Coordinates of C-alpha atoms in Angstrom, one line a residue:
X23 CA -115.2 -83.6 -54.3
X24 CA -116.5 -86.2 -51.7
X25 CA -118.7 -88.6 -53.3
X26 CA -120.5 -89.2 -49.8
X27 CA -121.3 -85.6 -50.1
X28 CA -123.4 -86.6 -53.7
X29 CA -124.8 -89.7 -51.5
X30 CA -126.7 -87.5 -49.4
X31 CA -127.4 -84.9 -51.7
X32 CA -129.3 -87.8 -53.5
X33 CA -130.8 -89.0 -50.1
X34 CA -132.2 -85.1 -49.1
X35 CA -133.8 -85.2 -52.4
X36 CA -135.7 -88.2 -52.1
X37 CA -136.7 -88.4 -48.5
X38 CA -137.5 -84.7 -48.7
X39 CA -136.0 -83.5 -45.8
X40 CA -132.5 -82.5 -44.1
X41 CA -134.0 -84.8 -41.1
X42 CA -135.2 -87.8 -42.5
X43 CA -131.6 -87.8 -45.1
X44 CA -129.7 -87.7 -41.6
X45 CA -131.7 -90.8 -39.9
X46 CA -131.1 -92.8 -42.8
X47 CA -127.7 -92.1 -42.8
X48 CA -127.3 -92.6 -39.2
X49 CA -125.6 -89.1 -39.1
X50 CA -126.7 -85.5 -37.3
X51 CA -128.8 -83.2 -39.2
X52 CA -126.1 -80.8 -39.0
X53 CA -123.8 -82.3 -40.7
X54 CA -126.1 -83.2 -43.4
X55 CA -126.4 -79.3 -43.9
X56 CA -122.5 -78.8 -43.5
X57 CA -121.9 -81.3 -46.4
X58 CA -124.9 -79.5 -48.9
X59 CA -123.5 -76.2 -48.1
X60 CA -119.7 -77.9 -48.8
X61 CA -121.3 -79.5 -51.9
X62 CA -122.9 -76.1 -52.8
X63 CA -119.6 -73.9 -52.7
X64 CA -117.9 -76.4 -54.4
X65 CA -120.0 -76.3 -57.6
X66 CA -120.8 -72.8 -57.3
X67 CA -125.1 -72.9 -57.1
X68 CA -127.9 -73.7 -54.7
X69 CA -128.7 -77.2 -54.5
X70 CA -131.5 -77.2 -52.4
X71 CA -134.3 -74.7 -50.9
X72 CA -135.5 -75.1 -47.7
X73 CA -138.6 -74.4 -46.5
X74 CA -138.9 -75.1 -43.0
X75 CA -138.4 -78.4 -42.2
X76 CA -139.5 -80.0 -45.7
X77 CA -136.5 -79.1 -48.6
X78 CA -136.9 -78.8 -52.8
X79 CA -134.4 -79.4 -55.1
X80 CA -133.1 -76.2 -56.8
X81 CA -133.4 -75.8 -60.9
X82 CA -130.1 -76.6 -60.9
X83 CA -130.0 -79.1 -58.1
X84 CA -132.7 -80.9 -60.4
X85 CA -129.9 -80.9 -63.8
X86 CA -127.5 -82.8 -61.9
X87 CA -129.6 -85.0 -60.3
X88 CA -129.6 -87.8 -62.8
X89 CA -125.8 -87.2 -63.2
X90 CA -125.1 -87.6 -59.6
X91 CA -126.9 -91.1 -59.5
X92 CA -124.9 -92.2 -62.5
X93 CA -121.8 -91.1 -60.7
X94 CA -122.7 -93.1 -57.5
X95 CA -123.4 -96.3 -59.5
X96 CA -120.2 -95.9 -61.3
X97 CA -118.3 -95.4 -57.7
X98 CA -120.0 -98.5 -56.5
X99 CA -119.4 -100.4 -59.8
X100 CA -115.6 -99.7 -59.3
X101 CA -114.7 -102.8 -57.0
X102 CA -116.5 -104.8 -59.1
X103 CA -114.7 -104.3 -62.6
X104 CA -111.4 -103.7 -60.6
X105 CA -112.2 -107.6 -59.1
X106 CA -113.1 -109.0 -62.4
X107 CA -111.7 -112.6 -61.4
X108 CA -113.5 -113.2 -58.6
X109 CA -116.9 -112.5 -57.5
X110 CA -116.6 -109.3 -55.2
X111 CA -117.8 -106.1 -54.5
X112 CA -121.3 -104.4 -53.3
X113 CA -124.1 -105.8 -54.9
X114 CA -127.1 -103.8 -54.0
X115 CA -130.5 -105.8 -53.1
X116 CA -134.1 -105.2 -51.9
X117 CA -136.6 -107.5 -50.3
X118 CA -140.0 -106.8 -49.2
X119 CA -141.0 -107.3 -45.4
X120 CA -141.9 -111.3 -45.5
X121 CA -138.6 -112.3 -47.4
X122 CA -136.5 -110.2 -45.4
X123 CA -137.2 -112.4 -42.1
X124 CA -138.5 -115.5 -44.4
X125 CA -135.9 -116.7 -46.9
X126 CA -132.8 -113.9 -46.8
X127 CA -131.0 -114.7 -44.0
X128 CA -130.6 -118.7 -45.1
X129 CA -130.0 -117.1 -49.0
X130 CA -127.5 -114.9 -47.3
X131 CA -125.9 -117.6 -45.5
X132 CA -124.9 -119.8 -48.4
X133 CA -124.1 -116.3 -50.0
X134 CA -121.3 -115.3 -48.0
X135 CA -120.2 -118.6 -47.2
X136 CA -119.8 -119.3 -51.1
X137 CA -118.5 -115.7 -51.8
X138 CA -116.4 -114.5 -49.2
X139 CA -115.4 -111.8 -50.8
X140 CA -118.9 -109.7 -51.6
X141 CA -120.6 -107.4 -49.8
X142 CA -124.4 -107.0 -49.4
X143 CA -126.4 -104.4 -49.2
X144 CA -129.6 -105.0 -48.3
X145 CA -132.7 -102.1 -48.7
X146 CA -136.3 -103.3 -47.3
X147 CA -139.4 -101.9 -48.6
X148 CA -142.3 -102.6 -50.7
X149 CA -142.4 -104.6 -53.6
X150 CA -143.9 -101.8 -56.1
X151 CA -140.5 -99.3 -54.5
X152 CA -137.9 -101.7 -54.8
X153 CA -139.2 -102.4 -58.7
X154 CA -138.4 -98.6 -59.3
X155 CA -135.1 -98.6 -57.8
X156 CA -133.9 -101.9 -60.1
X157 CA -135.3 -100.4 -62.5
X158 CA -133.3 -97.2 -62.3
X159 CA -130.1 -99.3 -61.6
X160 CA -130.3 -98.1 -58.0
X161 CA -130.6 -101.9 -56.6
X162 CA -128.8 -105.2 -58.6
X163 CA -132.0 -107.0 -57.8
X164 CA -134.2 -107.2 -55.2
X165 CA -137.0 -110.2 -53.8
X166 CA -140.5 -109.1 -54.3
X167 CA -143.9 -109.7 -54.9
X168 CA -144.5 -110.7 -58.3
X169 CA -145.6 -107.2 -60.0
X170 CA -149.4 -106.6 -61.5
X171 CA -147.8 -104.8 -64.9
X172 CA -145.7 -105.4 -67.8
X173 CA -141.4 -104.8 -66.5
X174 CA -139.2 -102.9 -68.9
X175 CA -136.8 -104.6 -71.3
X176 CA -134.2 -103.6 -68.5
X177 CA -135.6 -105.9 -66.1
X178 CA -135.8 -109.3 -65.8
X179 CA -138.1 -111.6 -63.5
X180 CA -138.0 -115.1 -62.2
X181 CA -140.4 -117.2 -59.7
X182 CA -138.9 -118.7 -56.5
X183 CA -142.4 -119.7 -54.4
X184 CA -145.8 -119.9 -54.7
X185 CA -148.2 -118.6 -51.8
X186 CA -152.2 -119.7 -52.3
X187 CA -154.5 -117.9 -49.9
X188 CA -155.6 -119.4 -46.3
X189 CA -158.0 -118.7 -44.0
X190 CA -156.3 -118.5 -41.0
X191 CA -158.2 -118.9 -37.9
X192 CA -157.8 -119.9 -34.1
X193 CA -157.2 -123.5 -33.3
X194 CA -160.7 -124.1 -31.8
X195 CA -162.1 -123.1 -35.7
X196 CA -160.1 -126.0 -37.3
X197 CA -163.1 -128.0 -38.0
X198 CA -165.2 -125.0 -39.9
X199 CA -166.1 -124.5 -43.3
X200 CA -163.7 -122.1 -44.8
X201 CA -166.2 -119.9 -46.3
X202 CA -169.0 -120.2 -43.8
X203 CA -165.9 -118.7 -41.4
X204 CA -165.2 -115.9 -43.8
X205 CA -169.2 -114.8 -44.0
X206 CA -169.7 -115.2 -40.1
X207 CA -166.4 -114.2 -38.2
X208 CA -165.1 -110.8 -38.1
X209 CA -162.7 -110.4 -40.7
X210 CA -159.3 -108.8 -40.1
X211 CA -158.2 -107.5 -43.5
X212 CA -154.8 -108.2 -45.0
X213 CA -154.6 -104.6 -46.4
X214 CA -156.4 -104.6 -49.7
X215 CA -154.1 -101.7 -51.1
X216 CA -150.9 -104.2 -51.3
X217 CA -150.7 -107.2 -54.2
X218 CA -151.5 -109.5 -51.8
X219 CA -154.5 -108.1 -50.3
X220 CA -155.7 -107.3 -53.6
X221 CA -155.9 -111.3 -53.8
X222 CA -157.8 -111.9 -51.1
X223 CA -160.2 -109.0 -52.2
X224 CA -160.4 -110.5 -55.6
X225 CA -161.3 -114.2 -54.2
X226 CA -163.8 -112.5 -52.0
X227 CA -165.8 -110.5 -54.7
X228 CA -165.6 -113.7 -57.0
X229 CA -167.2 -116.1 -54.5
X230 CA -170.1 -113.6 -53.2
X231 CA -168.5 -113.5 -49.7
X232 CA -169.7 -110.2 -48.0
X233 CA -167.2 -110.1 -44.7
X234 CA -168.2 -108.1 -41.6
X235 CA -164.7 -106.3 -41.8
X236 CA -163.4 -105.2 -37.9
X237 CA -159.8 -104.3 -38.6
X238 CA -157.5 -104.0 -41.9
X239 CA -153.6 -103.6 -42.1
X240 CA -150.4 -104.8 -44.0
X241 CA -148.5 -106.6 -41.4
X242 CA -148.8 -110.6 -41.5
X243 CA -147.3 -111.9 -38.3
X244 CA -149.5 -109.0 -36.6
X245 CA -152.5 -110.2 -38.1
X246 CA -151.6 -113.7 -37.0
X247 CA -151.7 -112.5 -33.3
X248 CA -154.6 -111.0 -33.7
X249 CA -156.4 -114.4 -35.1
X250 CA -155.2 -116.0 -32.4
X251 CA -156.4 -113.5 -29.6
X252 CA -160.1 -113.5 -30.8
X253 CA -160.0 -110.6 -32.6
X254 CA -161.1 -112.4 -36.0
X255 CA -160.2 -114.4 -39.0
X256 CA -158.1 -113.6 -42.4
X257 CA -157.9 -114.4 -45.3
X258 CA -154.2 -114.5 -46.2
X259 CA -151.2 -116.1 -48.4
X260 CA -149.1 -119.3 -46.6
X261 CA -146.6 -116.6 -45.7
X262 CA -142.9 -118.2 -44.7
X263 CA -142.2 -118.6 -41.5
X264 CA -141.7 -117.5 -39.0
X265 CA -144.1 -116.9 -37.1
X266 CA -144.7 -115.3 -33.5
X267 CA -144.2 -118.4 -31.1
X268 CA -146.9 -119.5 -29.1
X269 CA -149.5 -118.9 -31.4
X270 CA -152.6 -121.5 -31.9
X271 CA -154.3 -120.9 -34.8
X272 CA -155.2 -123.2 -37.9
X273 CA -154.9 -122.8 -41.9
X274 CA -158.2 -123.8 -43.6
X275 CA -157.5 -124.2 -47.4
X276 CA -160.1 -122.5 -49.9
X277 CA -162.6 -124.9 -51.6
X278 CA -162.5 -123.2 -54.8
X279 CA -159.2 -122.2 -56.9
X280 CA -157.9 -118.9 -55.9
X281 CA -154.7 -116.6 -57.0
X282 CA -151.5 -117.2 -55.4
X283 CA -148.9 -114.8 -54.1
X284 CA -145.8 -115.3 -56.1
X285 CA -142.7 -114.2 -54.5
X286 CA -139.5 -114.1 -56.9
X287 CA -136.8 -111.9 -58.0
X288 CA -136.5 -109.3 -60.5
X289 CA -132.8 -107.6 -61.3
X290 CA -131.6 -105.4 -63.8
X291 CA -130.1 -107.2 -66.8
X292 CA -127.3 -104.2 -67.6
X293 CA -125.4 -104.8 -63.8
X294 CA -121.7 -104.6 -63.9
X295 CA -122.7 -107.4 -61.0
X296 CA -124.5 -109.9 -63.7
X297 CA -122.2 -112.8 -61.7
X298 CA -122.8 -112.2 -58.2
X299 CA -127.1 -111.6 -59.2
X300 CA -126.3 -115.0 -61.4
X301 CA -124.9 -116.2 -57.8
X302 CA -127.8 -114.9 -55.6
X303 CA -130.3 -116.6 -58.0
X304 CA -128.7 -119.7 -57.8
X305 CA -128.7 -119.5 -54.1
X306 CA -132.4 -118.3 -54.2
X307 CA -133.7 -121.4 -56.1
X308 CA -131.6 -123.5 -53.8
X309 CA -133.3 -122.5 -50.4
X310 CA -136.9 -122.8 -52.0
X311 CA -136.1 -126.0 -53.2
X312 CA -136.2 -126.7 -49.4
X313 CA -138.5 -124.8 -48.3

């Protein structure tokens, strides 16, 4: 049995459809069918339904789910325990949308540089997704957002960076009061559905700010082109950089004591890959320290 056939069995499950399992795995959909069907024959039942272009797991596609995962982690695990000496292998790691262009490519840097021998690979998302897959031993660790709830005893969580809130504005605003900005300027929303919105929502409601709100997304370095073309102010964490070049806007700190947006990493304390995480944390602390 081909394990990459249990790879996007898993994938077709959780994306939902024969499509979106073949553009993640850069592959036609065709032969994503070929390989279910292959899959299928060789253990005898239907593993998934289809219904149109959308798919559900079968009843007994959904029994061997769980047990297919667990086989996958123990494929990947193999190099790992087979390289006991040395630090090697895959070690599986998520970062949300700022990290991934902020800090990862200098962690990565000293990483391979320091560990010639691992392999990284590296899933982006959100920080409340990539908390999941730790969780269910699906990533080694990942750099996130620190989460609003309690993590399981399988989980552990450490701090790297600190991001207090801004008022980010064009240039030509530098010499405004921060608030009187946020009460009279039309406010571009950092999205109030993500962590960090829901600081800059909190900070709002707890100084009596009532903004006239024009536009509201979860994209940072888009926001900060909008500032800068008139479009409005935002109220936002000191996000890493970079930034979009040629930009002219200013950062007017908060008068009163607001949340910040703590970035760290979180990774699952029961990894075959507890020395290459140990590695990656070091490496972490290292480029903050900098930063």
């Amino acid at each position: 049995m081909d394990t990459q056939f249990l790879y996007t069995f898993v994938n077709v499950v959780d994306r939902g459809s024969m499509a979106a399992a073949a553009r993640f795995l850069n592959i036609t959909p065709a032969a994503v069918a070929q390989q279910i069907r292959t899959l299928e024959r060789e253990l005898g039942v239907p593993l998934i339904a289809r219904a149109g272009r959308t798919v559900n797991v079968t009843e007994e596609g959904a029994r061997i789910l769980e047990r297919v995962r667990a086989v996958l982690r123990d494929v990947s695990d193999l190099r790992s325990v087979a390289n006991d000496r040395a630090i090697a292998g895959e070690l599986r790691l998520g970062a949300c949308p700022t990290v991934l262009v902020g800090m990862l490519p200098d962690v990565l840097a000293r990483m391979v540089s320091r560990l010639p021998q691992i392999n990284v690979f590296i899933k982006p998302g959100h920080s409340a997704e990539l908390y999941g897959d730790v969780e269910r031993g699906e990533l080694d660790a990942a750099l996130v957002l620190q989460a609003p709830f309690e993590l399981p005893k399988t989980c552990r969580w450490e701090l790297l960076r600190e991001e207090p809130l801004v008022v980010l504005v064009p240039e030509k605003f530098a010499h405004r009061d921060p608030h009187e900005v946020l009460a009279n300027e039309p406010l571009i929303r950092y999205d109030r559905h993500q962590w960090g919105g829901r600081l800059a929502e909190e900070y709002l409601r707890r100084v009596g700010i009532v903004p006239r709100e024009r536009f509201e997304l979860n994209a940072l370095n888009s926001i900060a082109v909008m500032v800068d073309r008139g479009l409005g102010v935002s109220l936002v964490p000191d996000w890493l950089p970079p930034w979009p070049e040629g930009l002219r806007l200013a950062r007017l700190r908060l008068p009163e004591q607001s949340e910040a947006r703590r970035i760290g990493i979180v990774w699952s304390a029961s990894s075959v890959r507890a020395r290459a995480v140990a590695a990656l944390r070091e490496e972490c602390l290292k480029v903050c320290a900098t930063l």
